[in-house]
C-alpha positions as YAML, in Angstrom:
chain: A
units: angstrom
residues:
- id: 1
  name: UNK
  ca: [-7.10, 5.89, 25.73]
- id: 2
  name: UNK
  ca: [-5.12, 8.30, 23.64]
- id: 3
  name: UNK
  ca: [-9.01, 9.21, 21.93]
- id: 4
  name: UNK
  ca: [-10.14, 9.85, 25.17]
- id: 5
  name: UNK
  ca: [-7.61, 12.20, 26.05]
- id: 6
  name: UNK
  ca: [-7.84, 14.18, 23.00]
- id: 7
  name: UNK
  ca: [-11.44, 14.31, 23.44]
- id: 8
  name: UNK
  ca: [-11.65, 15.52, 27.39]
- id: 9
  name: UNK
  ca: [-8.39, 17.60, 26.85]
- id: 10
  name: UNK
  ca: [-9.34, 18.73, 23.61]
- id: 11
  name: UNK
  ca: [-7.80, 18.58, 20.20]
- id: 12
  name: UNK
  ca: [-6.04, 20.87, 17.38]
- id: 13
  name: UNK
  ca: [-6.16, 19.78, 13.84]
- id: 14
  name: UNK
  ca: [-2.07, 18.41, 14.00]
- id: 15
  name: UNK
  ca: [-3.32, 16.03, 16.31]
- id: 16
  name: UNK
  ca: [-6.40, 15.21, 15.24]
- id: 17
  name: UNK
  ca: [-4.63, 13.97, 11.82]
- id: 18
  name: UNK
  ca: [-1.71, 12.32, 13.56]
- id: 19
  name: UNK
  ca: [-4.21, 10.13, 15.40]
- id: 20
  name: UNK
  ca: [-6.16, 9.13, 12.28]
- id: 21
  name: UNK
  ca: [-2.52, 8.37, 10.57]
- id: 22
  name: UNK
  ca: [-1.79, 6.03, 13.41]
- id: 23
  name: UNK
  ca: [-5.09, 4.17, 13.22]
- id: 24
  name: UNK
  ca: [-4.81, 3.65, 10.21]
- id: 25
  name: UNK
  ca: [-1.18, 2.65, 9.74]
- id: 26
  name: UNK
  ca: [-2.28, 0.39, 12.46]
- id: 27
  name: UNK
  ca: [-5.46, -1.14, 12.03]
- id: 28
  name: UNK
  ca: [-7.87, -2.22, 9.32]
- id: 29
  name: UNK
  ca: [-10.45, -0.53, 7.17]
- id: 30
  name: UNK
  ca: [-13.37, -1.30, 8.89]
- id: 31
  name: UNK
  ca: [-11.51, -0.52, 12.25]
- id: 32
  name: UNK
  ca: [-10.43, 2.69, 11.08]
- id: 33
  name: UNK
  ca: [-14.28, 3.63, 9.56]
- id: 34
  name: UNK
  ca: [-15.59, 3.05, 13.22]
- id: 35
  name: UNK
  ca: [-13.02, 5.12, 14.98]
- id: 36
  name: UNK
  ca: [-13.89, 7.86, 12.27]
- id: 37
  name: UNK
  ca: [-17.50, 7.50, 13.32]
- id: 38
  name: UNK
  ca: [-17.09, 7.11, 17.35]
- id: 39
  name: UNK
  ca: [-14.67, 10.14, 17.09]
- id: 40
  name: UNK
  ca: [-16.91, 12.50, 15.23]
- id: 41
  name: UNK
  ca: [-19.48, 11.54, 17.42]
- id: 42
  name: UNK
  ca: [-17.44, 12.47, 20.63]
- id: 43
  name: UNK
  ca: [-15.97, 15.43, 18.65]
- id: 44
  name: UNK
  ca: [-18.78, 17.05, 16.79]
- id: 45
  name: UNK
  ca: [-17.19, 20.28, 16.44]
- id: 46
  name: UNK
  ca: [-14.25, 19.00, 14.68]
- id: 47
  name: UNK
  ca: [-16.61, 16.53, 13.11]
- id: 48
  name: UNK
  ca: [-15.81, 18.62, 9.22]
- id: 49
  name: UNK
  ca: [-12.10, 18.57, 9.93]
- id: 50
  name: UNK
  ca: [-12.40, 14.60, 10.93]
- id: 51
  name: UNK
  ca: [-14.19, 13.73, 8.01]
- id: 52
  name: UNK
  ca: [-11.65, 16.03, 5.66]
- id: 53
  name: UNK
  ca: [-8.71, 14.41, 7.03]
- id: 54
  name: UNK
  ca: [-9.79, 10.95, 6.95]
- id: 55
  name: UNK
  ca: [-11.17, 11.12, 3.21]
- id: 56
  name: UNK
  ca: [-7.64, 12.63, 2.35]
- id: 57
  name: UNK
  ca: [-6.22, 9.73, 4.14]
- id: 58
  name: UNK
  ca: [-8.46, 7.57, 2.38]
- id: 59
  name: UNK
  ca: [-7.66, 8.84, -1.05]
- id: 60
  name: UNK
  ca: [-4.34, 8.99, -0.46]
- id: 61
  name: UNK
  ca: [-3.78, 5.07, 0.80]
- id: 62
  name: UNK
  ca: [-6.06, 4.17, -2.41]
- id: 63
  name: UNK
  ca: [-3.53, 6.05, -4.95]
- id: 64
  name: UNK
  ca: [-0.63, 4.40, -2.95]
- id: 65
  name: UNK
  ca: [-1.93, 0.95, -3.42]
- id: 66
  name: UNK
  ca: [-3.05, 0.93, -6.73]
- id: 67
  name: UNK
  ca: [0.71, 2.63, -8.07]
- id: 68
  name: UNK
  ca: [2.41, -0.39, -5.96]
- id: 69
  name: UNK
  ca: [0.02, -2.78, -8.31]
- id: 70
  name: UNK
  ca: [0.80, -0.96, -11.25]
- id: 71
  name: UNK
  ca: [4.58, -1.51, -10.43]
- id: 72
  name: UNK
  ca: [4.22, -5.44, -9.56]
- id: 73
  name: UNK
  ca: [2.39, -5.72, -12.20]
- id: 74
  name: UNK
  ca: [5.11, -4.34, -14.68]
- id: 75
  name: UNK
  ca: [7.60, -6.18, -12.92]
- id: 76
  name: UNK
  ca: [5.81, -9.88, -13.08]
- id: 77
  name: UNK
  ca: [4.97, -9.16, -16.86]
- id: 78
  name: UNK
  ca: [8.71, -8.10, -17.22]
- id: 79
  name: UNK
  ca: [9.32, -11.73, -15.69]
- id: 80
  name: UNK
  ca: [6.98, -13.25, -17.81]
- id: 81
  name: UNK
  ca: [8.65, -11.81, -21.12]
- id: 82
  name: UNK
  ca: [12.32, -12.74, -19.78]
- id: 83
  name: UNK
  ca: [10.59, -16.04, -19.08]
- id: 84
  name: UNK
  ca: [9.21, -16.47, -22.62]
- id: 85
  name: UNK
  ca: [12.44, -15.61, -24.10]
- id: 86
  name: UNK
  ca: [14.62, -17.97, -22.03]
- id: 87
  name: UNK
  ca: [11.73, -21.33, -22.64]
- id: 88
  name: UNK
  ca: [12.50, -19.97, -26.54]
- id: 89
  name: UNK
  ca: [16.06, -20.77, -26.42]
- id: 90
  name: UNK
  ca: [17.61, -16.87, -25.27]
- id: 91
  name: UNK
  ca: [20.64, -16.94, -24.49]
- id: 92
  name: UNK
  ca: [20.61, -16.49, -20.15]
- id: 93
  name: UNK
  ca: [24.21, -14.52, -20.49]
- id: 94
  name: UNK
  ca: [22.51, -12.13, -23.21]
- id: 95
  name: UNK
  ca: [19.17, -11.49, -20.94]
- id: 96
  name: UNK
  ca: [21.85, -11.15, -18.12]
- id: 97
  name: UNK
  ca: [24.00, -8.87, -20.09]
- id: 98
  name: UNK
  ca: [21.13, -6.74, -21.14]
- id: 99
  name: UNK
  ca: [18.45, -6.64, -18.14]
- id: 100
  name: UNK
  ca: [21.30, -5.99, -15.28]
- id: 101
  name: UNK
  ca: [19.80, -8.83, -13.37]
- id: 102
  name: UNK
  ca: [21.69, -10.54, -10.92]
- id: 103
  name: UNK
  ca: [23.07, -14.48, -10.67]
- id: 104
  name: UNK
  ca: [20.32, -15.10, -8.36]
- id: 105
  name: UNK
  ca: [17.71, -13.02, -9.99]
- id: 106
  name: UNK
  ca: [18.04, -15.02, -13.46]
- id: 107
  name: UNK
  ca: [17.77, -18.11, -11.38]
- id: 108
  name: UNK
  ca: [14.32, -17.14, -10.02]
- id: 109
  name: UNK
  ca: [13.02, -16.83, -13.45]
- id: 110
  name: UNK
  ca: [13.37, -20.73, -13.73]
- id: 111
  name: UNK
  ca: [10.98, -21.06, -11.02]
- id: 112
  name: UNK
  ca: [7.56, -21.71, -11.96]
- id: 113
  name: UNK
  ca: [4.92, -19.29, -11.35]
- id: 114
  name: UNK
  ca: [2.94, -19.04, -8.01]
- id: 115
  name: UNK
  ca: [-0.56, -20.76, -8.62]
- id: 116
  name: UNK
  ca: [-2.03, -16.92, -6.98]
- id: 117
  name: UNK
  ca: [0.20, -15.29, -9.87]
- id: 118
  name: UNK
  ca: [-0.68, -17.52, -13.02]
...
């Protein structure tokens, strides 16, 4: 509905790229690619702004998701070290002392592994 407003009532760029935020904040890749094409096919005279905006979008959600890996990833091999050291007869209150982690936080390093995460 709110596509078909923006198409018979007619669209500036703000709102063109708050719509293609909200689908795809809200939906799935595929879901989002078809708007994109149904939208620049109702709106071919914004259909170079469309495109710009959702490749930005695009990009932008890509270099978000891989830095959020990068940061798991440094904290589960973080984990994995702390867990090395402790199996290897560390002291826990050194680690504890040294790492800032919590009471609860040590305790999670006793757990095993996730099968997904070995």
């Amino acid at each position: 509905q709110l596509v078909l407003l923006l198409v018979t009532e007619g669209a500036n760029g703000r709102q063109i790229t708050a719509l293609l935020n909200y689908i795809l904040l809200t939906g799935d890749e595929a879901r989002f690619k078809a708007f994109i094409s149904e939208l620049t096919r109702r709106m071919p005279h914004h259909r170079e702004r469309i495109m710009t905006i959702a490749e930005r979008i695009h990009n932008d959600g890509w270099l978000l998701g891989r830095e959020r890996g990068r940061k798991e990833g440094k904290v589960e091999g973080e984990r994995s070290l702390l867990r090395l050291l402790l199996q290897n007869g560390a002291d826990p209150e050194w680690i504890q002392r040294y790492t800032g982690l919590s009471a609860e936080q040590m305790q999670a390093l006793d757990q095993p592994l996730p099968e997904s995460k070995r």
